[in-house]
Structures are given as structure tokens and as C-alpha cells.
Coordinates of C-alpha atoms in Angstrom, one line a residue:
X74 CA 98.3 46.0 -55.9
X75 CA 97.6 42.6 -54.2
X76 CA 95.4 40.2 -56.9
X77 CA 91.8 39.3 -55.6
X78 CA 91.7 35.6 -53.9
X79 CA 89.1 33.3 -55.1
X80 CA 87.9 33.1 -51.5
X81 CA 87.1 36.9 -51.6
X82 CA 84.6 36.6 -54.7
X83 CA 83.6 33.0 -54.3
X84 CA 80.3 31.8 -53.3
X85 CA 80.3 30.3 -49.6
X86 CA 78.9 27.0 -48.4
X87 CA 79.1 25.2 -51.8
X88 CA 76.1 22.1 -51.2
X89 CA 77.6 18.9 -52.4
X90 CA 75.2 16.1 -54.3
X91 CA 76.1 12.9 -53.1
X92 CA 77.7 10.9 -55.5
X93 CA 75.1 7.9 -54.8
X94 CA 72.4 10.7 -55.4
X95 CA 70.2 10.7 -58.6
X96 CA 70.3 13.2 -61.7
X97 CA 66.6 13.8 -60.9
X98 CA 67.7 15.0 -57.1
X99 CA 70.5 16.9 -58.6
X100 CA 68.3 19.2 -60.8
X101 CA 65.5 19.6 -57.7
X102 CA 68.8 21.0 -56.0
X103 CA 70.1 23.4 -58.4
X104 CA 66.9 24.6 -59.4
X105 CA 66.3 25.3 -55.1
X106 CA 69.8 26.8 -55.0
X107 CA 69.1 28.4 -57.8
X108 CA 72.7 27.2 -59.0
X109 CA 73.8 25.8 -62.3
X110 CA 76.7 23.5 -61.1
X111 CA 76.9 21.5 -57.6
X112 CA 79.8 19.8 -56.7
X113 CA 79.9 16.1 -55.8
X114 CA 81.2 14.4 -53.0
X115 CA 81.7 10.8 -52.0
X116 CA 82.8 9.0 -49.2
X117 CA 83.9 11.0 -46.2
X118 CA 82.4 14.0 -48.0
X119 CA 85.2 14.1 -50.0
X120 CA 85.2 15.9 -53.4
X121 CA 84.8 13.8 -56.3
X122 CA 83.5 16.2 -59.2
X123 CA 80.9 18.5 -60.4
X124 CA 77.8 18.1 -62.5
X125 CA 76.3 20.9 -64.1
X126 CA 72.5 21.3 -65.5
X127 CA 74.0 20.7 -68.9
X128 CA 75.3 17.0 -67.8
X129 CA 71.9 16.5 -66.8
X130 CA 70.0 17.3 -70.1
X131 CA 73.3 16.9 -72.1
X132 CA 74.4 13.5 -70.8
X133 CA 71.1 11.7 -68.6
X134 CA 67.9 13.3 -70.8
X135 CA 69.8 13.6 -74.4
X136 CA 70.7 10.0 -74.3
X137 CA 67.4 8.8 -73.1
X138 CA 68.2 7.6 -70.1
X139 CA 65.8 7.9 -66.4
X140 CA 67.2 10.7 -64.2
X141 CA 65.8 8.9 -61.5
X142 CA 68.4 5.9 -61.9
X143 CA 71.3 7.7 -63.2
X144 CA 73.5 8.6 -59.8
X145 CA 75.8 11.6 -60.0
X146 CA 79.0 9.4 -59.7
X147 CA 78.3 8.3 -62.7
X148 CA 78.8 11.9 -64.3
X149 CA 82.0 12.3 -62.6
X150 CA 84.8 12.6 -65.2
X151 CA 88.5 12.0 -63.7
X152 CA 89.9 13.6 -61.1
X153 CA 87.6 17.1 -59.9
X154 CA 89.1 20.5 -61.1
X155 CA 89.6 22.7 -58.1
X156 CA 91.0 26.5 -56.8
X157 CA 92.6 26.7 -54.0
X158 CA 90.9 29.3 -51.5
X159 CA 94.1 31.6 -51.6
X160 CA 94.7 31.4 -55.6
X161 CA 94.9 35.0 -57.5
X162 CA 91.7 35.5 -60.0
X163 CA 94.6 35.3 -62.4
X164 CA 94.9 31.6 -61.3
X165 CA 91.2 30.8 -61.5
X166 CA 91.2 32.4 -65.3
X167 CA 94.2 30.0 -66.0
X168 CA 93.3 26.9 -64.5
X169 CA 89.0 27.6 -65.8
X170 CA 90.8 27.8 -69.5
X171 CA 92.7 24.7 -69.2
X172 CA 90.6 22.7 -68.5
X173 CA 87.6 24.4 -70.1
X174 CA 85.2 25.0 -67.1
X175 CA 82.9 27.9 -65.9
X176 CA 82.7 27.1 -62.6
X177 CA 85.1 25.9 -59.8
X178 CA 85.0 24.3 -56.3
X179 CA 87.3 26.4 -53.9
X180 CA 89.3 23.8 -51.6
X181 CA 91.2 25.1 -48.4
X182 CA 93.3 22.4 -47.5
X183 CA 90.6 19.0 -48.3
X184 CA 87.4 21.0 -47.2
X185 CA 85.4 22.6 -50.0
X186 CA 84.6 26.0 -48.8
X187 CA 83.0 27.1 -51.8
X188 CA 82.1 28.0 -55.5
X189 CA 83.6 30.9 -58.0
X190 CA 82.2 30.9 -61.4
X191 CA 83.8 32.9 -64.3
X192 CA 81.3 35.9 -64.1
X193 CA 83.0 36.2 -60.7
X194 CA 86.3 36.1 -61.5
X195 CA 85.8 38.6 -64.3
X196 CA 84.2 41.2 -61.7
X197 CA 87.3 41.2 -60.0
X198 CA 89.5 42.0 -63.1
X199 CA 90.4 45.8 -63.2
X200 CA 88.7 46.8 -66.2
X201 CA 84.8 46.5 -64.7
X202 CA 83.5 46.3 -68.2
X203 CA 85.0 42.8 -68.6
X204 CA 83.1 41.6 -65.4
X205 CA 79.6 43.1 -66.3
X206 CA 79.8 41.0 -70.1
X207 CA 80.8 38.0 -69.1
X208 CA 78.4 38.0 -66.3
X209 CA 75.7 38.6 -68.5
X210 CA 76.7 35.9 -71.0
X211 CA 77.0 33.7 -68.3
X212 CA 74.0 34.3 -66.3
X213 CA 70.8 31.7 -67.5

């Protein structure tokens, strides 16, 4: 039986935050989007991370600093962790453990294309009770 592909479950026409963009913008975003993680992109629209609501409050409120000066470049850690739009859901569980995310930007070639979070991946696992917990453990 042919494995799910991240760009049958993912979540089309991922929004990027610029990376000059500020936390404050970031969080009016999400909370639009109704979204818990956006990537960002740089020059060239070019993917250069992903900030989640919990880097705002984690890493821009907790340590007192104004979201309205703090730019999202700033929040970008290393180089961004991505899916490629043709991975198995077998790969996205692999590469989301590694490297400890939730939530992944799906590339096709350089352009993002869009988002899969874990509760997604899970749905497409065979055993449907898998995909209905961790869905609700994931969901806010």
C-alpha cells in the first residue's frame, strides 16, 4: 500500500512572517490564521525558519523583552527543518522526532508549498485511533 505524502495531508499556502517582521506582527498573524507556527522567510522569500506562539511568549514576553522590537530573524535557530512535498508520513514522523518539532514547512524543490503538523501526520497512520489522540493533545 503506497505511504501517504506530506503534500496529501499538509496544509496549503503556508503564509511566511518576514524575517524583518516583529514578534508583535507575528502573533496578530497566527492568531488571524488561526495557526500556531508560521514560517519565516528572508530575502528572495527564501525560507529561513519558523517561530511558533511559544517563541513568542517563551523567548520575547518570558525574558521581558518588547514584541514590537524583537524581529522574527532574530528567533531563527540554524538552518530551518523542512519535508519535502513527496516524503512518506513515515518520513515526517522521523525527521519531526529528530529534531524535536510539531510542525513542518513542506518544500517542493525551494518553494514552500505548505505546512503538516504532527496531528496530521498521525491521521494518516493506519490505526485511526493514533490520529484522533494526538490531534487532540495537539490542538490549543
Amino acid at each position: 500500500m503506497p505511504t501517504t505524502t506530506a503534500r496529501e495531508i499538509m496544509t496549503a499556502g503556508a503564509e511566511c512572517v518576514q524575517a524583518h517582521d516583529n514578534a508583535l506582527d507575528a502573533a496578530r498573524k497566527m492568531k488571524d490564521l488561526g495557526v500556531g507556527a508560521l514560517p519565516i522567510c528572508g530575502e528572495n522569500n527564501r525560507l529561513v525558519g519558523v517561530v511558533t506562539d511559544r517563541d513568542i511568549v517563551v523567548g520575547v514576553l518570558g525574558n521581558g523583552l518588547d514584541p514590537a522590537e524583537v524581529e522574527m530573524g532574530t528567533l531563527a535557530q540554524g538552518e530551518a527543518v523542512t519535508i519535502g512535498a513527496d516524503d512518506g508520513a513515515d518520513e515526517i514522523f522521523s525527521t519531526m522526532t529528530r529534531h524535536k518539532v510539531r510542525r513542518l514547512p513542506v518544500i517542493d524543490g525551494t518553494d514552500l508549498v505548505g505546512m503538516v503538523a504532527l496531528a496530521d501526520a498521525a491521521r494518516a497512520l493506519d490505526d485511526p485511533a493514533a490520529g484522533r489522540l494526538i490531534e487532540a493533545l495537539s490542538t490549543d
